[in-house]
């Protein structure tokens, strides 16, 4: 069965910010040169996410490249970091994994990101996602663990920590390690405390996969997952 993997989490920029379709308004803001540069950059970022990331990846790549050039021109550190994230995301989605990795390391080597554990965590997670998609599990595991450790050491968001436990569990499952269940159960405990039904269903599905050698046990967790879906 197809696994459920919680990828592209930890992003400081979330689709939730652009949940409603206001892409036309965002584009107008971007094209209005009388508006503050950082506001325009933020609008273009939202436009890319909302209009093109899922439906027109070629356009998303072009616009993300434009966003980065503009961000470097206005020389705003946070805007540049958000642009590295956009470019990592769109290139990952397009299968341009080497480029996605390159943008992530550019961010991690940025002095501003080096001072922010949350920024480092974000891009370590991105790298974990990319290496997972490239089917290089050991490299993915290293990056996910870096992100997890930063979140634990700095009392990060519980939901994020739960996601990372799931991602690490998926990696261990892929390389046939028994440790997968340990991490899935850690994630389940967190998501249950948060009462996040969707994430609970995801983790139960993954626990079902981890019990593949025990069909009766696997079905028990698949049923728990199906209750939500």
PDB file of C-alpha atoms in Angstrom:
ATOM      1  CA  UNK A   1       0.000   0.000   0.000  1.00  0.00           C
ATOM      2  CA  UNK A   2       1.135   3.476  -0.708  1.00  0.00           C
ATOM      3  CA  UNK A   3       2.734   5.021   2.322  1.00  0.00           C
ATOM      4  CA  UNK A   4       1.689   8.296   3.834  1.00  0.00           C
ATOM      5  CA  UNK A   5       4.673  10.524   4.383  1.00  0.00           C
ATOM      6  CA  UNK A   6       4.486  13.922   5.992  1.00  0.00           C
ATOM      7  CA  UNK A   7       6.705  15.890   3.662  1.00  0.00           C
ATOM      8  CA  UNK A   8       7.023  19.613   3.241  1.00  0.00           C
ATOM      9  CA  UNK A   9       6.318  20.385   6.830  1.00  0.00           C
ATOM     10  CA  UNK A  10       8.150  22.905   8.977  1.00  0.00           C
ATOM     11  CA  UNK A  11       7.820  25.492   6.248  1.00  0.00           C
ATOM     12  CA  UNK A  12       7.651  28.913   7.791  1.00  0.00           C
ATOM     13  CA  UNK A  13       5.475  29.780   4.819  1.00  0.00           C
ATOM     14  CA  UNK A  14       2.281  27.769   4.788  1.00  0.00           C
ATOM     15  CA  UNK A  15      -0.427  27.148   2.267  1.00  0.00           C
ATOM     16  CA  UNK A  16      -2.809  28.126   5.042  1.00  0.00           C
ATOM     17  CA  UNK A  17      -1.757  31.732   4.570  1.00  0.00           C
ATOM     18  CA  UNK A  18      -3.212  31.574   1.096  1.00  0.00           C
ATOM     19  CA  UNK A  19      -6.156  29.278   1.684  1.00  0.00           C
ATOM     20  CA  UNK A  20      -8.576  31.486  -0.241  1.00  0.00           C
ATOM     21  CA  UNK A  21      -8.109  32.106  -3.918  1.00  0.00           C
ATOM     22  CA  UNK A  22      -6.959  35.707  -4.053  1.00  0.00           C
ATOM     23  CA  UNK A  23      -4.256  35.115  -6.638  1.00  0.00           C
ATOM     24  CA  UNK A  24      -5.429  37.998  -8.831  1.00  0.00           C
ATOM     25  CA  UNK A  25      -5.054  40.421  -5.934  1.00  0.00           C
ATOM     26  CA  UNK A  26      -1.619  39.047  -5.108  1.00  0.00           C
ATOM     27  CA  UNK A  27      -0.499  39.479  -8.696  1.00  0.00           C
ATOM     28  CA  UNK A  28      -1.711  43.083  -8.713  1.00  0.00           C
ATOM     29  CA  UNK A  29       0.309  43.811  -5.585  1.00  0.00           C
ATOM     30  CA  UNK A  30       3.405  42.263  -7.137  1.00  0.00           C
ATOM     31  CA  UNK A  31       3.040  44.364 -10.275  1.00  0.00           C
ATOM     32  CA  UNK A  32       2.492  47.617  -8.352  1.00  0.00           C
ATOM     33  CA  UNK A  33       5.958  49.180  -8.052  1.00  0.00           C
ATOM     34  CA  UNK A  34       4.670  51.863  -5.675  1.00  0.00           C
ATOM     35  CA  UNK A  35       4.225  49.241  -2.940  1.00  0.00           C
ATOM     36  CA  UNK A  36       7.015  48.368  -0.522  1.00  0.00           C
ATOM     37  CA  UNK A  37       9.414  45.796  -1.970  1.00  0.00           C
ATOM     38  CA  UNK A  38       9.049  43.259   0.846  1.00  0.00           C
ATOM     39  CA  UNK A  39       5.256  43.377   0.522  1.00  0.00           C
ATOM     40  CA  UNK A  40       5.530  42.829  -3.225  1.00  0.00           C
ATOM     41  CA  UNK A  41       7.881  39.894  -2.691  1.00  0.00           C
ATOM     42  CA  UNK A  42       5.486  38.379  -0.173  1.00  0.00           C
ATOM     43  CA  UNK A  43       2.637  38.760  -2.658  1.00  0.00           C
ATOM     44  CA  UNK A  44       4.610  37.031  -5.421  1.00  0.00           C
ATOM     45  CA  UNK A  45       5.455  34.236  -3.030  1.00  0.00           C
ATOM     46  CA  UNK A  46       1.765  33.756  -2.265  1.00  0.00           C
ATOM     47  CA  UNK A  47       0.872  33.909  -5.939  1.00  0.00           C
ATOM     48  CA  UNK A  48       3.354  31.152  -6.760  1.00  0.00           C
ATOM     49  CA  UNK A  49       2.017  28.899  -4.013  1.00  0.00           C
ATOM     50  CA  UNK A  50      -1.600  29.530  -4.790  1.00  0.00           C
ATOM     51  CA  UNK A  51      -1.675  29.672  -8.559  1.00  0.00           C
ATOM     52  CA  UNK A  52       1.149  27.561  -9.915  1.00  0.00           C
ATOM     53  CA  UNK A  53       2.858  25.214  -7.447  1.00  0.00           C
ATOM     54  CA  UNK A  54       0.348  22.401  -7.795  1.00  0.00           C
ATOM     55  CA  UNK A  55      -0.974  23.034 -11.280  1.00  0.00           C
ATOM     56  CA  UNK A  56       1.753  24.614 -13.419  1.00  0.00           C
ATOM     57  CA  UNK A  57       5.198  23.735 -12.145  1.00  0.00           C
ATOM     58  CA  UNK A  58       7.028  25.220 -15.141  1.00  0.00           C
ATOM     59  CA  UNK A  59       5.533  28.634 -14.433  1.00  0.00           C
ATOM     60  CA  UNK A  60       6.252  28.177 -10.736  1.00  0.00           C
ATOM     61  CA  UNK A  61       9.934  27.603 -11.484  1.00  0.00           C
ATOM     62  CA  UNK A  62      10.163  30.713 -13.663  1.00  0.00           C
ATOM     63  CA  UNK A  63       8.415  32.879 -11.081  1.00  0.00           C
ATOM     64  CA  UNK A  64      10.441  31.452  -8.195  1.00  0.00           C
ATOM     65  CA  UNK A  65      13.609  32.344 -10.069  1.00  0.00           C
ATOM     66  CA  UNK A  66      12.239  35.854 -10.586  1.00  0.00           C
ATOM     67  CA  UNK A  67      11.417  36.044  -6.882  1.00  0.00           C
ATOM     68  CA  UNK A  68      14.991  35.167  -5.939  1.00  0.00           C
ATOM     69  CA  UNK A  69      16.488  37.725  -8.318  1.00  0.00           C
ATOM     70  CA  UNK A  70      14.179  40.398  -6.912  1.00  0.00           C
ATOM     71  CA  UNK A  71      14.925  39.393  -3.312  1.00  0.00           C
ATOM     72  CA  UNK A  72      18.657  39.689  -3.887  1.00  0.00           C
ATOM     73  CA  UNK A  73      18.162  43.045  -5.593  1.00  0.00           C
ATOM     74  CA  UNK A  74      16.285  44.534  -2.621  1.00  0.00           C
ATOM     75  CA  UNK A  75      18.759  42.775  -0.307  1.00  0.00           C
ATOM     76  CA  UNK A  76      16.345  41.786   2.439  1.00  0.00           C
ATOM     77  CA  UNK A  77      17.649  38.803   4.400  1.00  0.00           C
ATOM     78  CA  UNK A  78      14.326  37.255   5.363  1.00  0.00           C
ATOM     79  CA  UNK A  79      12.963  37.690   1.848  1.00  0.00           C
ATOM     80  CA  UNK A  80      16.028  35.969   0.413  1.00  0.00           C
ATOM     81  CA  UNK A  81      15.597  33.028   2.793  1.00  0.00           C
ATOM     82  CA  UNK A  82      11.920  32.690   1.892  1.00  0.00           C
ATOM     83  CA  UNK A  83      12.957  32.709  -1.756  1.00  0.00           C
ATOM     84  CA  UNK A  84      15.437  29.890  -1.196  1.00  0.00           C
ATOM     85  CA  UNK A  85      12.548  27.957   0.327  1.00  0.00           C
ATOM     86  CA  UNK A  86      10.244  28.618  -2.629  1.00  0.00           C
ATOM     87  CA  UNK A  87      12.934  27.559  -5.072  1.00  0.00           C
ATOM     88  CA  UNK A  88      13.657  24.409  -3.065  1.00  0.00           C
ATOM     89  CA  UNK A  89       9.968  23.531  -3.052  1.00  0.00           C
ATOM     90  CA  UNK A  90       9.233  24.097  -6.725  1.00  0.00           C
ATOM     91  CA  UNK A  91      12.366  22.295  -7.863  1.00  0.00           C
ATOM     92  CA  UNK A  92      11.609  19.360  -5.597  1.00  0.00           C
ATOM     93  CA  UNK A  93       8.128  19.140  -7.052  1.00  0.00           C
ATOM     94  CA  UNK A  94       9.574  19.317 -10.564  1.00  0.00           C
ATOM     95  CA  UNK A  95      12.048  16.541  -9.810  1.00  0.00           C
ATOM     96  CA  UNK A  96      15.034  18.880 -10.044  1.00  0.00           C
ATOM     97  CA  UNK A  97      16.490  17.439  -6.882  1.00  0.00           C
ATOM     98  CA  UNK A  98      20.055  18.710  -7.293  1.00  0.00           C
ATOM     99  CA  UNK A  99      18.771  22.261  -7.618  1.00  0.00           C
ATOM    100  CA  UNK A 100      16.504  21.845  -4.603  1.00  0.00           C
ATOM    101  CA  UNK A 101      19.454  20.607  -2.562  1.00  0.00           C
ATOM    102  CA  UNK A 102      21.580  23.510  -3.778  1.00  0.00           C
ATOM    103  CA  UNK A 103      19.027  26.118  -2.712  1.00  0.00           C
ATOM    104  CA  UNK A 104      18.643  24.462   0.683  1.00  0.00           C
ATOM    105  CA  UNK A 105      22.368  24.559   1.346  1.00  0.00           C
ATOM    106  CA  UNK A 106      22.549  28.172   0.190  1.00  0.00           C
ATOM    107  CA  UNK A 107      19.999  28.963   2.875  1.00  0.00           C
ATOM    108  CA  UNK A 108      21.795  26.950   5.547  1.00  0.00           C
ATOM    109  CA  UNK A 109      25.043  28.759   4.747  1.00  0.00           C
ATOM    110  CA  UNK A 110      23.355  32.155   5.008  1.00  0.00           C
ATOM    111  CA  UNK A 111      24.485  33.985   8.157  1.00  0.00           C
ATOM    112  CA  UNK A 112      20.895  34.951   9.012  1.00  0.00           C
ATOM    113  CA  UNK A 113      19.725  31.335   8.852  1.00  0.00           C
ATOM    114  CA  UNK A 114      22.712  30.222  10.907  1.00  0.00           C
ATOM    115  CA  UNK A 115      21.423  32.412  13.747  1.00  0.00           C
ATOM    116  CA  UNK A 116      17.893  30.948  13.656  1.00  0.00           C
ATOM    117  CA  UNK A 117      17.386  27.345  14.708  1.00  0.00           C
ATOM    118  CA  UNK A 118      13.903  27.337  13.150  1.00  0.00           C
ATOM    119  CA  UNK A 119      15.360  28.289   9.775  1.00  0.00           C
ATOM    120  CA  UNK A 120      17.974  25.558  10.012  1.00  0.00           C
ATOM    121  CA  UNK A 121      15.307  23.064  11.007  1.00  0.00           C
ATOM    122  CA  UNK A 122      13.156  24.036   8.034  1.00  0.00           C
ATOM    123  CA  UNK A 123      15.877  23.432   5.490  1.00  0.00           C
ATOM    124  CA  UNK A 124      17.158  20.256   7.148  1.00  0.00           C
ATOM    125  CA  UNK A 125      13.623  18.947   6.797  1.00  0.00           C
ATOM    126  CA  UNK A 126      13.494  20.046   3.156  1.00  0.00           C
ATOM    127  CA  UNK A 127      16.718  18.143   2.535  1.00  0.00           C
ATOM    128  CA  UNK A 128      15.249  15.111   4.280  1.00  0.00           C
ATOM    129  CA  UNK A 129      12.250  15.304   1.970  1.00  0.00           C
ATOM    130  CA  UNK A 130      14.407  15.594  -1.125  1.00  0.00           C
ATOM    131  CA  UNK A 131      16.669  12.695  -0.179  1.00  0.00           C
ATOM    132  CA  UNK A 132      13.577  10.620   0.601  1.00  0.00           C
ATOM    133  CA  UNK A 133      12.188  11.275  -2.872  1.00  0.00           C
ATOM    134  CA  UNK A 134      15.609  10.460  -4.334  1.00  0.00           C
ATOM    135  CA  UNK A 135      15.507   7.135  -2.469  1.00  0.00           C
ATOM    136  CA  UNK A 136      18.631   7.908  -0.453  1.00  0.00           C
ATOM    137  CA  UNK A 137      17.249   6.977   2.985  1.00  0.00           C
ATOM    138  CA  UNK A 138      20.441   7.241   5.014  1.00  0.00           C
ATOM    139  CA  UNK A 139      21.015  10.833   3.904  1.00  0.00           C
ATOM    140  CA  UNK A 140      17.366  11.633   4.545  1.00  0.00           C
ATOM    141  CA  UNK A 141      17.632  10.205   8.045  1.00  0.00           C
ATOM    142  CA  UNK A 142      20.622  12.415   8.874  1.00  0.00           C
ATOM    143  CA  UNK A 143      18.721  15.548   7.846  1.00  0.00           C
ATOM    144  CA  UNK A 144      15.490  14.612   9.633  1.00  0.00           C
ATOM    145  CA  UNK A 145      17.423  13.890  12.821  1.00  0.00           C
ATOM    146  CA  UNK A 146      19.125  17.288  12.640  1.00  0.00           C
ATOM    147  CA  UNK A 147      15.719  18.946  12.324  1.00  0.00           C
ATOM    148  CA  UNK A 148      14.271  16.850  15.149  1.00  0.00           C
ATOM    149  CA  UNK A 149      17.161  17.575  17.512  1.00  0.00           C
ATOM    150  CA  UNK A 150      16.892  21.315  16.912  1.00  0.00           C
ATOM    151  CA  UNK A 151      13.175  21.250  17.682  1.00  0.00           C
ATOM    152  CA  UNK A 152      13.617  19.206  20.846  1.00  0.00           C
ATOM    153  CA  UNK A 153      16.538  21.315  22.102  1.00  0.00           C
ATOM    154  CA  UNK A 154      14.640  24.548  21.514  1.00  0.00           C
ATOM    155  CA  UNK A 155      11.188  23.394  22.669  1.00  0.00           C
ATOM    156  CA  UNK A 156       9.795  23.590  19.166  1.00  0.00           C
ATOM    157  CA  UNK A 157       6.225  23.115  18.054  1.00  0.00           C
ATOM    158  CA  UNK A 158       4.820  19.761  19.196  1.00  0.00           C
ATOM    159  CA  UNK A 159       3.052  19.123  15.896  1.00  0.00           C
ATOM    160  CA  UNK A 160       6.298  19.630  13.990  1.00  0.00           C
ATOM    161  CA  UNK A 161       8.109  17.207  16.274  1.00  0.00           C
ATOM    162  CA  UNK A 162       5.336  14.686  15.696  1.00  0.00           C
ATOM    163  CA  UNK A 163       5.678  15.061  11.931  1.00  0.00           C
ATOM    164  CA  UNK A 164       9.422  14.514  12.156  1.00  0.00           C
ATOM    165  CA  UNK A 165       8.966  11.357  14.202  1.00  0.00           C
ATOM    166  CA  UNK A 166       6.682  10.076  11.429  1.00  0.00           C
ATOM    167  CA  UNK A 167       9.171  10.934   8.711  1.00  0.00           C
ATOM    168  CA  UNK A 168      11.966   9.185  10.587  1.00  0.00           C
ATOM    169  CA  UNK A 169       9.695   6.194  11.130  1.00  0.00           C
ATOM    170  CA  UNK A 170       9.027   6.039   7.395  1.00  0.00           C
ATOM    171  CA  UNK A 171      12.746   5.995   6.670  1.00  0.00           C
ATOM    172  CA  UNK A 172      13.376   3.165   9.122  1.00  0.00           C
ATOM    173  CA  UNK A 173      10.467   1.240   7.616  1.00  0.00           C
ATOM    174  CA  UNK A 174      11.927   1.666   4.134  1.00  0.00           C
ATOM    175  CA  UNK A 175      15.275   0.229   5.201  1.00  0.00           C
ATOM    176  CA  UNK A 176      13.566  -2.622   7.074  1.00  0.00           C
ATOM    177  CA  UNK A 177      14.529  -1.448  10.536  1.00  0.00           C
ATOM    178  CA  UNK A 178      12.403  -2.432  13.513  1.00  0.00           C
ATOM    179  CA  UNK A 179      12.850   1.086  14.915  1.00  0.00           C
ATOM    180  CA  UNK A 180      10.017   2.335  12.696  1.00  0.00           C
ATOM    181  CA  UNK A 181       7.338   1.415  15.225  1.00  0.00           C
ATOM    182  CA  UNK A 182       9.144   3.277  17.992  1.00  0.00           C
ATOM    183  CA  UNK A 183       9.059   6.532  16.038  1.00  0.00           C
ATOM    184  CA  UNK A 184       5.513   6.046  14.751  1.00  0.00           C
ATOM    185  CA  UNK A 185       4.304   5.517  18.313  1.00  0.00           C
ATOM    186  CA  UNK A 186       6.147   8.645  19.464  1.00  0.00           C
ATOM    187  CA  UNK A 187       4.366  10.563  16.728  1.00  0.00           C
ATOM    188  CA  UNK A 188       0.996   9.010  17.567  1.00  0.00           C
ATOM    189  CA  UNK A 189       1.335  10.032  21.212  1.00  0.00           C
ATOM    190  CA  UNK A 190       1.932  13.659  20.226  1.00  0.00           C
ATOM    191  CA  UNK A 191      -0.819  13.834  17.607  1.00  0.00           C
ATOM    192  CA  UNK A 192      -3.279  12.213  20.022  1.00  0.00           C
ATOM    193  CA  UNK A 193      -2.463  14.810  22.676  1.00  0.00           C
ATOM    194  CA  UNK A 194      -3.016  17.520  20.069  1.00  0.00           C
ATOM    195  CA  UNK A 195      -6.306  15.878  19.018  1.00  0.00           C
ATOM    196  CA  UNK A 196      -5.283  16.189  15.374  1.00  0.00           C
ATOM    197  CA  UNK A 197      -7.573  13.597  13.780  1.00  0.00           C
ATOM    198  CA  UNK A 198      -6.059  13.830  10.312  1.00  0.00           C
ATOM    199  CA  UNK A 199      -2.492  13.323  11.554  1.00  0.00           C
ATOM    200  CA  UNK A 200      -3.638  10.549  13.887  1.00  0.00           C
ATOM    201  CA  UNK A 201      -5.127   8.771  10.859  1.00  0.00           C
ATOM    202  CA  UNK A 202      -1.861   9.198   8.945  1.00  0.00           C
ATOM    203  CA  UNK A 203       0.215   7.734  11.748  1.00  0.00           C
ATOM    204  CA  UNK A 204      -2.185   4.823  12.244  1.00  0.00           C
ATOM    205  CA  UNK A 205      -1.836   4.032   8.551  1.00  0.00           C
ATOM    206  CA  UNK A 206       1.947   4.037   8.878  1.00  0.00           C
ATOM    207  CA  UNK A 207       1.773   1.818  11.965  1.00  0.00           C
ATOM    208  CA  UNK A 208      -0.357  -0.572   9.937  1.00  0.00           C
ATOM    209  CA  UNK A 209       2.375  -0.694   7.308  1.00  0.00           C
ATOM    210  CA  UNK A 210       4.965  -1.363   9.971  1.00  0.00           C
ATOM    211  CA  UNK A 211       2.960  -4.433  11.059  1.00  0.00           C
ATOM    212  CA  UNK A 212       3.065  -5.930   7.556  1.00  0.00           C
ATOM    213  CA  UNK A 213       4.335  -9.239   8.963  1.00  0.00           C
ATOM    214  CA  UNK A 214       1.357  -9.393  11.300  1.00  0.00           C
ATOM    215  CA  UNK A 215      -1.725  -8.915   9.070  1.00  0.00           C
ATOM    216  CA  UNK A 216      -4.188  -9.054  11.961  1.00  0.00           C
ATOM    217  CA  UNK A 217      -2.385  -6.253  13.763  1.00  0.00           C
ATOM    218  CA  UNK A 218      -1.962  -4.278  10.545  1.00  0.00           C
ATOM    219  CA  UNK A 219      -5.695  -4.399   9.797  1.00  0.00           C
ATOM    220  CA  UNK A 220      -6.413  -3.109  13.305  1.00  0.00           C
ATOM    221  CA  UNK A 221      -4.505   0.105  12.591  1.00  0.00           C
ATOM    222  CA  UNK A 222      -5.724   0.439   9.016  1.00  0.00           C
ATOM    223  CA  UNK A 223      -9.279   0.389  10.376  1.00  0.00           C
ATOM    224  CA  UNK A 224      -8.413   3.178  12.805  1.00  0.00           C
ATOM    225  CA  UNK A 225      -7.093   5.181   9.890  1.00  0.00           C
ATOM    226  CA  UNK A 226     -10.153   4.541   7.715  1.00  0.00           C
ATOM    227  CA  UNK A 227     -12.442   5.857  10.465  1.00  0.00           C
ATOM    228  CA  UNK A 228     -11.188   9.335   9.604  1.00  0.00           C
ATOM    229  CA  UNK A 229     -11.035   9.008   5.815  1.00  0.00           C
TER     230      UNK A 229
END
